[in-house]
Short mmCIF file of C-alpha atoms in Angstrom, two decimals:
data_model
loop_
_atom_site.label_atom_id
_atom_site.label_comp_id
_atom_site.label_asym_id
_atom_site.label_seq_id
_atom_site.Cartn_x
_atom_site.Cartn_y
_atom_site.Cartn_z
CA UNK T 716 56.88 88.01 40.90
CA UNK T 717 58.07 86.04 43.52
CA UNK T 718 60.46 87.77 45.77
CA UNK T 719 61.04 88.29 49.76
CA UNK T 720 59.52 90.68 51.42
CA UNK T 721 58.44 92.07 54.84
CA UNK T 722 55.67 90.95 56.73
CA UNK T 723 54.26 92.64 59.58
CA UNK T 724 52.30 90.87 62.94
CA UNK T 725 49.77 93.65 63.92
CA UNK T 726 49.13 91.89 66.86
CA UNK T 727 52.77 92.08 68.22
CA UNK T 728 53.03 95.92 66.62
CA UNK T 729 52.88 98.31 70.13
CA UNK T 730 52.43 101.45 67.62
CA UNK T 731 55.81 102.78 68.53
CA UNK T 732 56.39 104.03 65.01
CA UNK T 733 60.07 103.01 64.95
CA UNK T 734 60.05 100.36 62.05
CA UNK T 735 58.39 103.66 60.32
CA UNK T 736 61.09 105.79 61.02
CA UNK T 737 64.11 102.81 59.79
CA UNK T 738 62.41 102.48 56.49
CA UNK T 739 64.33 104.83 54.21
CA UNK T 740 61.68 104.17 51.32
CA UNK T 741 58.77 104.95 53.02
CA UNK T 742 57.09 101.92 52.18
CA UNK T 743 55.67 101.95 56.31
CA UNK T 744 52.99 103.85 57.38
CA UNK T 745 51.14 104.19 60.97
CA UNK T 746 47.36 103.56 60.66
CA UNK T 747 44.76 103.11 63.20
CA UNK T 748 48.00 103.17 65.99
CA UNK T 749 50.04 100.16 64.18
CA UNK T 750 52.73 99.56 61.18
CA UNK T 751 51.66 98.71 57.86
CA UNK T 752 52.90 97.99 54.92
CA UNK T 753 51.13 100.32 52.59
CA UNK T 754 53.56 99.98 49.71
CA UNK T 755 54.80 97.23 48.98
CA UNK T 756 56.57 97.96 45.51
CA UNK T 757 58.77 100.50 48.10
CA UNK T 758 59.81 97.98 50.11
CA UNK T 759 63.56 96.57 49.33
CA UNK T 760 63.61 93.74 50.86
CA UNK T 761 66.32 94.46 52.86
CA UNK T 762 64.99 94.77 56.40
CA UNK T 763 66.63 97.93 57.77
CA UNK T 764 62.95 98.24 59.78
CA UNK T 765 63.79 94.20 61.35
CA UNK T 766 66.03 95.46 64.39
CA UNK T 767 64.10 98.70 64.49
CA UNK T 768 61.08 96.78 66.05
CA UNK T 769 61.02 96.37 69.55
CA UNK T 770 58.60 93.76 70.08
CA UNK T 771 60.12 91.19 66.73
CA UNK T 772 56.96 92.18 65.21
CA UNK T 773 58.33 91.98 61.68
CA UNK T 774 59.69 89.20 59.76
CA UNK T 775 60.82 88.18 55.99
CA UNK T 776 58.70 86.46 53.80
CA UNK T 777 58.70 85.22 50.27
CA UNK T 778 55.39 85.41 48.15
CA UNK T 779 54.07 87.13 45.28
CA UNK T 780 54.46 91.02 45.20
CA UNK T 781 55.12 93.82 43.10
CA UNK T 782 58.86 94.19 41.97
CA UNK T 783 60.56 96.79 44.14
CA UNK T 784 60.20 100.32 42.27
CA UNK T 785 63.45 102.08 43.61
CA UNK T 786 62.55 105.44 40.91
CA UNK T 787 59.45 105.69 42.49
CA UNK T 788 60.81 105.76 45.81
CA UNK T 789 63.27 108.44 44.51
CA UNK T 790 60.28 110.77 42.80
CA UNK T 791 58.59 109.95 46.20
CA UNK T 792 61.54 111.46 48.45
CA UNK T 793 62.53 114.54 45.59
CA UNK T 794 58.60 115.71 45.67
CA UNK T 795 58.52 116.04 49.21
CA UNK T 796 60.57 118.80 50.70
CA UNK T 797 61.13 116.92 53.91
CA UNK T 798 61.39 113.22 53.37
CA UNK T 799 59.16 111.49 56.00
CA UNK T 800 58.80 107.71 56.69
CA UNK T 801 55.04 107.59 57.40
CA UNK T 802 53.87 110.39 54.46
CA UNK T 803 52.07 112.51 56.57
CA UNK T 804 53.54 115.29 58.58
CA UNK T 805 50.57 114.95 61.34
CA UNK T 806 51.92 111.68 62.28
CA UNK T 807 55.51 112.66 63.21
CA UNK T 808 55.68 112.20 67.11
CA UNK T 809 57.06 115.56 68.83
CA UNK T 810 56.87 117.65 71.88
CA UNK T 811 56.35 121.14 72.21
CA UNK T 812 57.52 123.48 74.45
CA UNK T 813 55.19 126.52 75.52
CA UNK T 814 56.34 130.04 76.80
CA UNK T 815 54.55 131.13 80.23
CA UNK T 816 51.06 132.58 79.00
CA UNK T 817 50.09 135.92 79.71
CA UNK T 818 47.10 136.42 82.25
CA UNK T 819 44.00 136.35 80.14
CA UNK T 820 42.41 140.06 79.56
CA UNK T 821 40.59 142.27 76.76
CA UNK T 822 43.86 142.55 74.53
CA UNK T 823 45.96 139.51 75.51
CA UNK T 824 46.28 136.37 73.25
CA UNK T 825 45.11 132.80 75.00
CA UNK T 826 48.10 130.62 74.51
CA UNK T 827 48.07 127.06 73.38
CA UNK T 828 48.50 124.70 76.00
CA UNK T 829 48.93 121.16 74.05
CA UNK T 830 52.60 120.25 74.70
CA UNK T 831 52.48 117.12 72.44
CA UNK T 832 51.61 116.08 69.07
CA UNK T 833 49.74 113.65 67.93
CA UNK T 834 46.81 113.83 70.37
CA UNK T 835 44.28 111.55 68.75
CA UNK T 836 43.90 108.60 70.82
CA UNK T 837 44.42 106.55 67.65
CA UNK T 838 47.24 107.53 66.31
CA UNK T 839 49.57 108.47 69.13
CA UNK T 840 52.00 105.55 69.49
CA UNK T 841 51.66 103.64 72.79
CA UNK T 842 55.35 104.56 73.79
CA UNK T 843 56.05 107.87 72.94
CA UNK T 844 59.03 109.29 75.63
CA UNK T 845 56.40 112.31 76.47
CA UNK T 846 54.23 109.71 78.37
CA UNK T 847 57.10 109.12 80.48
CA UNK T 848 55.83 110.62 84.37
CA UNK T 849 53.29 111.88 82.27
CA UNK T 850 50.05 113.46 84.28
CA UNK T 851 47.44 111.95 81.51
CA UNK T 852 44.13 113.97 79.95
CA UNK T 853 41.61 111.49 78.38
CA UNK T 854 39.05 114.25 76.91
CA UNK T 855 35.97 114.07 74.80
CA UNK T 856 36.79 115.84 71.36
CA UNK T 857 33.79 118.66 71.98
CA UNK T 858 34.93 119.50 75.56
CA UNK T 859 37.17 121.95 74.23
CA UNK T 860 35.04 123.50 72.34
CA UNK T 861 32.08 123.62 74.98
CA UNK T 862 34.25 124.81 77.52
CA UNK T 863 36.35 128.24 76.77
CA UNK T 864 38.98 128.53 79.14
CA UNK T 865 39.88 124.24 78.33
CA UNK T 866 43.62 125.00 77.37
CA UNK T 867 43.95 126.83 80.71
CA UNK T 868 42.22 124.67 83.04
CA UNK T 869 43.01 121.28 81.70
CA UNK T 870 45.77 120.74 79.11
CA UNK T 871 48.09 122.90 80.60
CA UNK T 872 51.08 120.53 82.11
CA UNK T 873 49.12 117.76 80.88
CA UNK T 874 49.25 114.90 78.04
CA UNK T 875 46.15 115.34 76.00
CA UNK T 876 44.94 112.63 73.96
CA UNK T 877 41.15 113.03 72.73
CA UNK T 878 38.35 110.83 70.99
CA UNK T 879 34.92 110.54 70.01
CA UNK T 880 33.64 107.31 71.04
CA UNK T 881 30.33 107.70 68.88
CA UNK T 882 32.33 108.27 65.66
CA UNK T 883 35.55 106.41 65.90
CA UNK T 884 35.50 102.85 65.11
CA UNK T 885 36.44 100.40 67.09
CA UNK T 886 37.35 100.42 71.41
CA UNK T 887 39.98 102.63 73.04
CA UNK T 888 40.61 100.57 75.88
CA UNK T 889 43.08 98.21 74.24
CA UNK T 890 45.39 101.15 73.36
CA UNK T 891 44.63 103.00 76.70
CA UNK T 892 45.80 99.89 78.54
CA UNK T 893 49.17 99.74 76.28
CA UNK T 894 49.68 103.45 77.08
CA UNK T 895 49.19 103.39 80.69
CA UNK T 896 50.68 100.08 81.00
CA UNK T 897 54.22 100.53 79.49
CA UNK T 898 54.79 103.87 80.53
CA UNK T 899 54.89 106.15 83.95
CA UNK T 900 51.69 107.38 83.93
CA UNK T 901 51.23 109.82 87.37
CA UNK T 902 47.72 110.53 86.84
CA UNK T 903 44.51 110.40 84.59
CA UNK T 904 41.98 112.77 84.24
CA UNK T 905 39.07 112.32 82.03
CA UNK T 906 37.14 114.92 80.79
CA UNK T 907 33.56 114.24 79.04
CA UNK T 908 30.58 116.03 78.00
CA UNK T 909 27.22 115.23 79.86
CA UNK T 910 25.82 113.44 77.09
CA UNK T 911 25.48 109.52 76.94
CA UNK T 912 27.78 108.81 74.30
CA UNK T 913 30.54 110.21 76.43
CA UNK T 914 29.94 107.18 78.68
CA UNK T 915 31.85 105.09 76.11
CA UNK T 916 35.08 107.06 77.03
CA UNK T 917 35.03 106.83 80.91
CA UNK T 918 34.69 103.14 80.58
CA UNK T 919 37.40 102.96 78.15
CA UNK T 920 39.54 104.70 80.80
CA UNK T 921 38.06 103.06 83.22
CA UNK T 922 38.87 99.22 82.00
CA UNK T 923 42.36 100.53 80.92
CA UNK T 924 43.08 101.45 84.82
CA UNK T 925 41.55 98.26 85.83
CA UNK T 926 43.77 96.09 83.69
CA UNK T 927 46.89 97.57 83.66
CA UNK T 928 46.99 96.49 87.40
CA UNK T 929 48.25 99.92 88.96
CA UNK T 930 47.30 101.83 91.47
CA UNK T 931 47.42 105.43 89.56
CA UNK T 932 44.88 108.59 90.65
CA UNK T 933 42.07 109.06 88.97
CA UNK T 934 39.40 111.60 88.34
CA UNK T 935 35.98 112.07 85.83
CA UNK T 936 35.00 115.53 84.87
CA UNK T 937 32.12 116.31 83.12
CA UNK T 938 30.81 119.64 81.18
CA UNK T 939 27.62 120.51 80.21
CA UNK T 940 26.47 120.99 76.77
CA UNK T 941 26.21 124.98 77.48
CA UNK T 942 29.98 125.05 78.76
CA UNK T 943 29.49 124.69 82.63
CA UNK T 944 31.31 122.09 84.84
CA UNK T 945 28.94 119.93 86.42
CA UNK T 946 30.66 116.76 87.97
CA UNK T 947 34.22 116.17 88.99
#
């Protein structure tokens, strides 16, 4: 059928996640760091998302699409025992707050330092408010695993986002420049492993700093594949 419908400009989308939050039906879903329309037999047609979007990224349109479905968008919400706009809990933006760790020993627990969630560099959303005077960690997925005390000695009072540049698709640079463009960023500090693929990452960061056109300190670390620190 015929009917209006949303349409949404990826190339305007920041990745803020807001439109995802408006939509009540939960026909919005973050992807890959930007809004789409996954379901398009939940969408109204009303455009509660429309003034959610800072950047007028979404519009109305009127073409062929499934007829809105508003008992499956009911089922949807009763199944889930916390309704949530983008259908998967790892997606909701939050921080988290951390108790003062106990020195490490023989019988003490190692606390987690993350303070954020997500940390993936693809699907945080460029303008989360934890970025704001944020001291940034850009870190190779396996550093924390190759290096034991990594919670300790580099997350802690930093924001961690992590990647693999080998097996994620696509460039982080783009969304590295959005983050560190738009927000406070104090500081950046990458961490890599010593192998070549890791390379990828630095230059990401790298070409981020370069065109976001400020002036914000810097620094490369790099660990060894047995655990040691060997550059920073």
């Amino acid at each position: 059928m015929i009917r209006k419908i949303i349409k949404i400009d990826e190339k305007k989308c920041n990745g803020c996640g807001a439109c995802a939050a408006a939509c009540h039906e939960g026909a919005i879903e973050m992807m890959d760091g930007k809004a789409k329309l996954t379901r398009e037999d939940y969408c109204d047609g009303l455009g509660d998302c429309l003034p959610a979007c800072p950047t007028n990224a979404i519009s109305f349109e009127e073409r062929e699409a499934p007829a809105y479905d508003e008992e499956a968008v009911r089922k949807a919400k009763t199944a889930a025992d916390t309704p949530l706009p983008c259908g998967c809990p790892g997606m909701n933006v939050k921080s988290i707050r951390r108790e003062t760790a106990a020195p490490v020993g023989r019988s003490a627990v190692c606390t987690s330092q993350l303070s954020q969630w997500p940390c993936q560099i693809k699907l945080v959303p460029v303008n989360a408010p934890y970025f704001d005077g944020a001291n940034l960690l850009v870190a190779a997925d396996c550093t924390a695993f190759a290096y034991g005390n990594f919670h300790n000695d580099f997350i802690r009072n930093h924001i961690t986002l992590i990647g693999c540049p080998k097996l994620d698709e696509g460039d982080y640079a783009e969304k590295l420049t959005q983050i560190i463009t738009n927000n406070d960023i104090k500081s950046v500090k990458i961490v890599r492993m010593e192998v070549p693929c890791c390379s990828g990452l630095e230059n990401a960061v790298r070409r981020a700093l370069q065109a976001s056109g400020k002036f914000i300190p810097w620094q490369v670390v790099t660990i060894s594949t047995n655990g040691k620190i060997i550059d920073q």
